[in-house]
XYZ file of C-alpha atoms in Angstrom:
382
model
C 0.000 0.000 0.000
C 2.778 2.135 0.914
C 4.068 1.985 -2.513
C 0.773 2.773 -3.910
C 1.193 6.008 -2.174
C 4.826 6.912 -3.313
C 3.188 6.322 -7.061
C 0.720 8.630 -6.545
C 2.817 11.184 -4.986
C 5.263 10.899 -7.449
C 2.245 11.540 -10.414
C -0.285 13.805 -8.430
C 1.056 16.065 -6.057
C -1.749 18.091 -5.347
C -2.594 18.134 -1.477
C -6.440 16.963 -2.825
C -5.651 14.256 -4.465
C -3.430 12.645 -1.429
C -6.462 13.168 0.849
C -9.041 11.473 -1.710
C -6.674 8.421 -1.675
C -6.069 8.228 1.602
C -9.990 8.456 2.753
C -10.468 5.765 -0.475
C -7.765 3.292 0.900
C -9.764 3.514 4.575
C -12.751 2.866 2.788
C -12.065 -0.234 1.084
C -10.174 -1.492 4.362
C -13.571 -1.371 6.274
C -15.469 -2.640 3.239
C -13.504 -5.711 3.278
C -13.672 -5.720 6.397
C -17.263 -5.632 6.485
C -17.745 -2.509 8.457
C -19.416 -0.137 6.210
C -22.916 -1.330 4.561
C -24.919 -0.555 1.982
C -25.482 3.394 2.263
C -22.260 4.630 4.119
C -20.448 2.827 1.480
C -22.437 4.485 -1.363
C -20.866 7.614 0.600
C -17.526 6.492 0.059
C -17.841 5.331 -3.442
C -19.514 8.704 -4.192
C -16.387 10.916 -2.624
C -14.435 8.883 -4.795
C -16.453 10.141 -8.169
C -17.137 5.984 -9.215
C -19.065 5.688 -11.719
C -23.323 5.660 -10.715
C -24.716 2.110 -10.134
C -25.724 0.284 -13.037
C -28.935 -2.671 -12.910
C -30.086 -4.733 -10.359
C -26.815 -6.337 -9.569
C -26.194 -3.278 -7.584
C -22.171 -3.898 -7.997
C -19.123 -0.503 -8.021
C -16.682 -1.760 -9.529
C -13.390 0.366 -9.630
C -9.705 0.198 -10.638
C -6.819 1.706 -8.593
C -3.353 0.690 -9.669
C -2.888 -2.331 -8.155
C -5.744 -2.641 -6.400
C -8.941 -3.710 -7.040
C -11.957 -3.376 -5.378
C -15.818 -5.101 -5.571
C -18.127 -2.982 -3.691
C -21.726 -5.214 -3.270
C -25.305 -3.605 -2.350
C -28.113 -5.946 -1.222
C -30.943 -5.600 -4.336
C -33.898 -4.612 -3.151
C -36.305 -6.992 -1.089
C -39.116 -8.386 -2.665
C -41.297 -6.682 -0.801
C -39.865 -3.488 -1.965
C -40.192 -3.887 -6.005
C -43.223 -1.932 -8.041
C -47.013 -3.875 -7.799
C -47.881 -4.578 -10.710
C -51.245 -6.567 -12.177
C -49.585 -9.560 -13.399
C -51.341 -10.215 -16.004
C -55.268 -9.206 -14.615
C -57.489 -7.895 -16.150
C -57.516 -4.362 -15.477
C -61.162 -2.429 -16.096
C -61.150 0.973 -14.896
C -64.166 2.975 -14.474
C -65.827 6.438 -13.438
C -67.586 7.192 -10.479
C -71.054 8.295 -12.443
C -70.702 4.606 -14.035
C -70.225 2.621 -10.537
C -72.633 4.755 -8.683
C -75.879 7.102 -8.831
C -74.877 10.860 -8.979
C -77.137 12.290 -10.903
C -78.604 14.588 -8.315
C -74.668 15.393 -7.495
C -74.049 16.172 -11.165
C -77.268 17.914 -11.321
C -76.066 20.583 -8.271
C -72.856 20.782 -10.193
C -74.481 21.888 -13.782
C -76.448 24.154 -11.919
C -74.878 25.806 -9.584
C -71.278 25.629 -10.273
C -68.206 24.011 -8.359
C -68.312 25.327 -4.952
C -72.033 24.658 -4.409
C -71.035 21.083 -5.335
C -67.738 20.709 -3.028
C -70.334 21.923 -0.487
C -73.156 19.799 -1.219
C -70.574 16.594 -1.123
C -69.486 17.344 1.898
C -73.134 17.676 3.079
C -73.829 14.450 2.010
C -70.593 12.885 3.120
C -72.477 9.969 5.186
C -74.776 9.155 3.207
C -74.364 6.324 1.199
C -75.210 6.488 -2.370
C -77.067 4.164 -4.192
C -75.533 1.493 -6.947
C -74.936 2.985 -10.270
C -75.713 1.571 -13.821
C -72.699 -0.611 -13.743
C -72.486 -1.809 -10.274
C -74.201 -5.063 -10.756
C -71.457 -5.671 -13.855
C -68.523 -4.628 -11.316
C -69.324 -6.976 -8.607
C -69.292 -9.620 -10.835
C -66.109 -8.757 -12.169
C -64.632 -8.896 -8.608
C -66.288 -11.689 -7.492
C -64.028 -14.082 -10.379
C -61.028 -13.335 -8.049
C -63.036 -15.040 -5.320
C -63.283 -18.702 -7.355
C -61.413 -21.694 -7.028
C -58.827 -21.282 -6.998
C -58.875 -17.897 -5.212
C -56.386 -15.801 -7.065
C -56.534 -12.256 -8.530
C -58.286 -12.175 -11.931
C -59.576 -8.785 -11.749
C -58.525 -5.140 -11.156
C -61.266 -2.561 -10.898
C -60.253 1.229 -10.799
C -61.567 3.766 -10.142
C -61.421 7.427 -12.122
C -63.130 10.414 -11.032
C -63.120 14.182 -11.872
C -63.626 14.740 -8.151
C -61.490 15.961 -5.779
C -59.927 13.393 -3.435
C -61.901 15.595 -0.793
C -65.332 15.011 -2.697
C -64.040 11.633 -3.298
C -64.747 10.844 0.130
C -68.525 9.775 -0.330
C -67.260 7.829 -3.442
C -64.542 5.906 -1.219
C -67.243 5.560 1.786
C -69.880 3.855 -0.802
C -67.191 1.487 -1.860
C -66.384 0.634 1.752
C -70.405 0.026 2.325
C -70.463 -2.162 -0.614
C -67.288 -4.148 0.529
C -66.122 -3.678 -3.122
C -62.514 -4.717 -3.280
C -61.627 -1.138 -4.787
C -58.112 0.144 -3.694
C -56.607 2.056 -6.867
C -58.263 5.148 -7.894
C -57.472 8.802 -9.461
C -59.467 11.881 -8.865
C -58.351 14.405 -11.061
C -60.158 17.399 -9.719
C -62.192 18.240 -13.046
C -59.406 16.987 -15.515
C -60.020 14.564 -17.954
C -59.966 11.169 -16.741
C -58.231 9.283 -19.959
C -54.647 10.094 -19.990
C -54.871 7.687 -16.923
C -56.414 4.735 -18.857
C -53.367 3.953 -20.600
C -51.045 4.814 -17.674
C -53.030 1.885 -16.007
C -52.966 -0.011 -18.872
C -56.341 -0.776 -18.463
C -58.340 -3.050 -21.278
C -61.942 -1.751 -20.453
C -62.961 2.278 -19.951
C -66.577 2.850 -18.692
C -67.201 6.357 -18.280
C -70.358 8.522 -18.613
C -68.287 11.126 -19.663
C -68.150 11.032 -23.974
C -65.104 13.089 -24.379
C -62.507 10.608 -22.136
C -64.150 7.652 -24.148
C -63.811 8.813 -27.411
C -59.995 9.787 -26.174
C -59.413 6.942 -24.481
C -60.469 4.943 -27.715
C -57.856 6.917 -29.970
C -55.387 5.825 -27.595
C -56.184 1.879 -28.630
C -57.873 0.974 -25.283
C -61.355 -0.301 -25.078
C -63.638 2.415 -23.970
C -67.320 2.939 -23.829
C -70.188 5.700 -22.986
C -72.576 3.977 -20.052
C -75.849 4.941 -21.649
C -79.122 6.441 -18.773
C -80.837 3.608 -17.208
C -82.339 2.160 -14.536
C -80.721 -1.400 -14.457
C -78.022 -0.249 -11.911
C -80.465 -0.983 -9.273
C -80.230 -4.752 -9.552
C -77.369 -5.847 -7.642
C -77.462 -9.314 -7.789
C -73.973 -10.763 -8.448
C -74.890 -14.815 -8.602
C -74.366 -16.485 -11.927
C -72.348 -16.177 -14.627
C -70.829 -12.862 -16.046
C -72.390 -12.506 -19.518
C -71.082 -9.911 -22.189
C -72.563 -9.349 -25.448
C -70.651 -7.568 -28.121
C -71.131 -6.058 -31.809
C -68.908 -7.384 -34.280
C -67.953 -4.719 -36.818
C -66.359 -1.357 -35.005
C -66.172 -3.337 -31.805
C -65.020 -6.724 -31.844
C -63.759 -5.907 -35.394
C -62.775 -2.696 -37.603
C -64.901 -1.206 -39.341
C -63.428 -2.080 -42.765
C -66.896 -3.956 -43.861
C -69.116 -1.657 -42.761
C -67.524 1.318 -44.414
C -68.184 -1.025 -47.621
C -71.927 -1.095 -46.239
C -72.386 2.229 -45.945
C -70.387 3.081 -49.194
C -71.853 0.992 -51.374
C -75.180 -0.919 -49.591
C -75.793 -4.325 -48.318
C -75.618 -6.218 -51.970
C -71.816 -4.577 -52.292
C -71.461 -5.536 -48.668
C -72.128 -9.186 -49.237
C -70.120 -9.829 -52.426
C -67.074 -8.254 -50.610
C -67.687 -10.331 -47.900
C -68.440 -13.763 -49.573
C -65.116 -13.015 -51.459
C -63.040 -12.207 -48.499
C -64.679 -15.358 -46.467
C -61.241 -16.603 -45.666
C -58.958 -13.603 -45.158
C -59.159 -12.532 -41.274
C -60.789 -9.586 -40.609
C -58.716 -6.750 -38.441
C -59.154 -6.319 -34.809
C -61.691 -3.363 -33.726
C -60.809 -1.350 -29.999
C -62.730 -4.456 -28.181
C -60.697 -7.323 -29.582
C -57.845 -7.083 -26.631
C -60.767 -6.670 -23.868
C -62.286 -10.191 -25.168
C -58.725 -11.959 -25.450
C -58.729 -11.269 -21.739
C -62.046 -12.608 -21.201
C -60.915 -15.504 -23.098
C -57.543 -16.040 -20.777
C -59.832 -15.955 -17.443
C -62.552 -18.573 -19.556
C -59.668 -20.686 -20.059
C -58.882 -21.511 -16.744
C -62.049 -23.670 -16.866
C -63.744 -26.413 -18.977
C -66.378 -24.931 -21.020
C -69.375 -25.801 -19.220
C -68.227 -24.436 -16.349
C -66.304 -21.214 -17.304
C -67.755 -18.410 -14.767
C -67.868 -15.698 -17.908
C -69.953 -16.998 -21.016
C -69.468 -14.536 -24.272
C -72.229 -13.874 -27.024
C -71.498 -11.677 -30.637
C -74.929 -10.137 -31.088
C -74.304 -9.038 -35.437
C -77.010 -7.565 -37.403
C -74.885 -9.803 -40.115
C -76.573 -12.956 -41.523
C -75.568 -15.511 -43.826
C -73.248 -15.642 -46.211
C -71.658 -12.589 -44.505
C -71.026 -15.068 -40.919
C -68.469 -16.901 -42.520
C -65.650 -14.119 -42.211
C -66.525 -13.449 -38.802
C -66.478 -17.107 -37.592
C -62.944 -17.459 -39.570
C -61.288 -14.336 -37.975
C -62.517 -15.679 -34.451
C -60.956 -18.912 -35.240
C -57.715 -17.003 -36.407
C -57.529 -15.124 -33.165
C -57.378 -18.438 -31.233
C -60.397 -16.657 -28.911
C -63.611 -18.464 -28.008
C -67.339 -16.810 -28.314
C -69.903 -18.913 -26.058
C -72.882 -17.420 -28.544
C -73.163 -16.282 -32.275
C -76.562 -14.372 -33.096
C -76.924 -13.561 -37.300
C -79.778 -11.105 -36.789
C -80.132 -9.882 -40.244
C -81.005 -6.638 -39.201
C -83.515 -7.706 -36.628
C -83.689 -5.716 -33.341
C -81.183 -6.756 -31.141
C -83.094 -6.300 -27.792
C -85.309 -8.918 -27.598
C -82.131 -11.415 -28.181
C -79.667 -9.750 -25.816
C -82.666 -10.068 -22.715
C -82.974 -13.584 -23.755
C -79.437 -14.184 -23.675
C -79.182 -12.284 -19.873
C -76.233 -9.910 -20.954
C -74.748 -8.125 -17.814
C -73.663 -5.625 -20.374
C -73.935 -5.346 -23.935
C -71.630 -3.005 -26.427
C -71.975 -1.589 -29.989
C -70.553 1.407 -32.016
C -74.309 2.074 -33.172
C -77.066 4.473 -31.227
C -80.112 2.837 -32.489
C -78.741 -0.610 -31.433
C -77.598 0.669 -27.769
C -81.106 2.143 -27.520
C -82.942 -1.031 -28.230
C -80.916 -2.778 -25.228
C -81.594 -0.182 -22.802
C -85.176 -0.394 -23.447
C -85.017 -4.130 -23.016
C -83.383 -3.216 -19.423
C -79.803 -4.804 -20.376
C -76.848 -2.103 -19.001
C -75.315 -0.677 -22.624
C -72.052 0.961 -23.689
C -71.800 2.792 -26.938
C -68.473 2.456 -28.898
C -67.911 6.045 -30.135
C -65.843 4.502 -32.597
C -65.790 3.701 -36.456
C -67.566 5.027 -39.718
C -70.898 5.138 -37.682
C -69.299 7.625 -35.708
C -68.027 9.848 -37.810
């Protein structure tokens, strides 16, 4: 060591540079030594101007002539790495959606803000009532509660409330025993830039604008339509969704034929391109989820069962069956309505919730009492 010193003297004689070896050389000694841990060695390693900590191997590694030292820092504990969702699947949705605040959004479009931070706080304790998609989010949670017991499911919440008008929100989802613990209030900002940060594959909102943004960022997304069906809360039996094909499940490349050119045009193009997949539409990641969770069970006993409700009809089916096949992704139920109201069949097939890019479609489920979300998205749209 003494040499060491001699060498450097010899090559730096500046007073500073004698005093940085001299506190690294005491350094090392009680590193090998096994003295100095994790952060008072970082100190050390620091004064010495090594070079920053690279990966998770959390090893300095630096050169003196001579001399070589191997300074180790214990990775971080399990415990202490990001959460993450593993693979759930994520559905985040807005306050309006899970529960009833009308008369809350009512005070707010008529009186402004502050009359509606007051009247929340008012009305802090008292619970409010379950929203137009509460029935659909119990049973969403309830899959992380089967056999085996593992988490399936991620439900999130986004609101434009303040956390401090949040409070009733977070006190209703206490009542309910809802298994609700992520959530951003954004405090009148729009709600979507945080769909993608969560990754999430389904949006419900009742709040247009953050769908119809949330869509043109390639997530799922849909407008919960008025209705009364939030009041059933029953959460026994099966989770049933019901989805459109073309815009939702699938672009919207044969329909824009349709409406170009009519249903004759549509049908030719269709019989001709019976074997050539169709693209996916803003729904077809939401359903490949679905399908993951299905697959955990045999078929007659998966807990979610699946329906495409298509105003399509034969020969125009065979493209759609094809590009399902393609995808590797099972549908329980295939209804070729050939333009027939949809209603009538999505009651009959007991759809929790039911989705398609076209009003006049949406409407017809409402009225038959089935929750609806409108897909904003596609020629129909536009």
């Amino acid at each position: 060591m003494s040499a060491l010193v001699q060498e450097v003297l010899v090559k730096k004689s500046s007073w500073y540079r004698w005093v940085q070896l001299v506190v690294g050389i005491v350094c090392m000694a009680m590193i090998a030594g096994s003295h100095l841990k994790g952060r008072v060695a970082l100190h050390c390693v620091n004064a010495l101007k090594f070079p920053p900590l690279r990966g998770c191997s959390s090893v300095v590694e630096r050169k003196l002539p001579k001399l070589k030292t191997r300074v180790r820092f214990p990775s971080p504990a399990p415990s202490q790495m990001p959460a993450s969702f593993d693979g759930r699947l994520v559905v985040a949705i807005s306050s309006r959606a899970l529960f009833d605040l009308e008369e809350s959004n009512r005070v707010f479009e008529t009186e402004g803000v502050a009359a509606y931070h007051r009247y929340q706080l008012a009305h802090e304790s008292e619970i409010l009532e379950p929203g137009i998609a509460f029935s659909l989010v119990r049973k969403l949670l309830k899959l992380n509660t089967l056999v085996p017991a593992q988490p399936r499911v991620e439900v999130i919440l986004l609101s434009r409330n303040t956390a401090d008008t949040g409070m009733r929100i977070m006190n209703a989802i206490e009542h309910y025993q809802l298994d609700i613990t992520r959530a951003a209030f954004t405090g009148g900002e729009n709600t979507y830039p945080y769909v993608p940060a969560f990754d999430a594959h389904l949006f419900l909102s009742a709040n247009p604008l953050d769908v119809r943004k949330a869509l043109d960022a390639g997530h799922a997304a849909a407008t919960i339509l008025p209705s009364h069906v939030g009041q059933n809360v029953d959460a026994t039996g099966e989770l049933r969704i019901a989805f459109d094909g073309d815009a939702v499940l699938f672009s919207d490349e044969a329909e824009r034929v349709y409406k170009r050119e009519g249903l004759e045009a549509f049908t030719a193009s269709e019989v001709s391109a019976a074997k050539e997949p169709l693209s996916g539409g803003p729904f077809k990641s939401f359903l490949a989820a679905l399908h993951r969770i299905q697959s955990e069970y045999p078929a007659e006993r998966a807990p979610i069962r699946t329906a495409l409700v298509t105003a399509r009809s034969a020969p125009a089916h065979e493209r759609v069956v094809r590009t399902l096949r393609a995808w590797n992704i099972r549908i329980d139920e295939a209804l070729f309505l050939g333009g027939l109201e949809k209603g009538p069949f999505l009651k009959a097939f007991g759809a929790d919730i039911f989705f398609d890019d076209q009003r006049g479609h949406c409407d017809s489920a409402s009225r038959h009492d089935i929750t609806t979300g409108h897909v904003p998205y596609g020629v129909a749209n536009e």
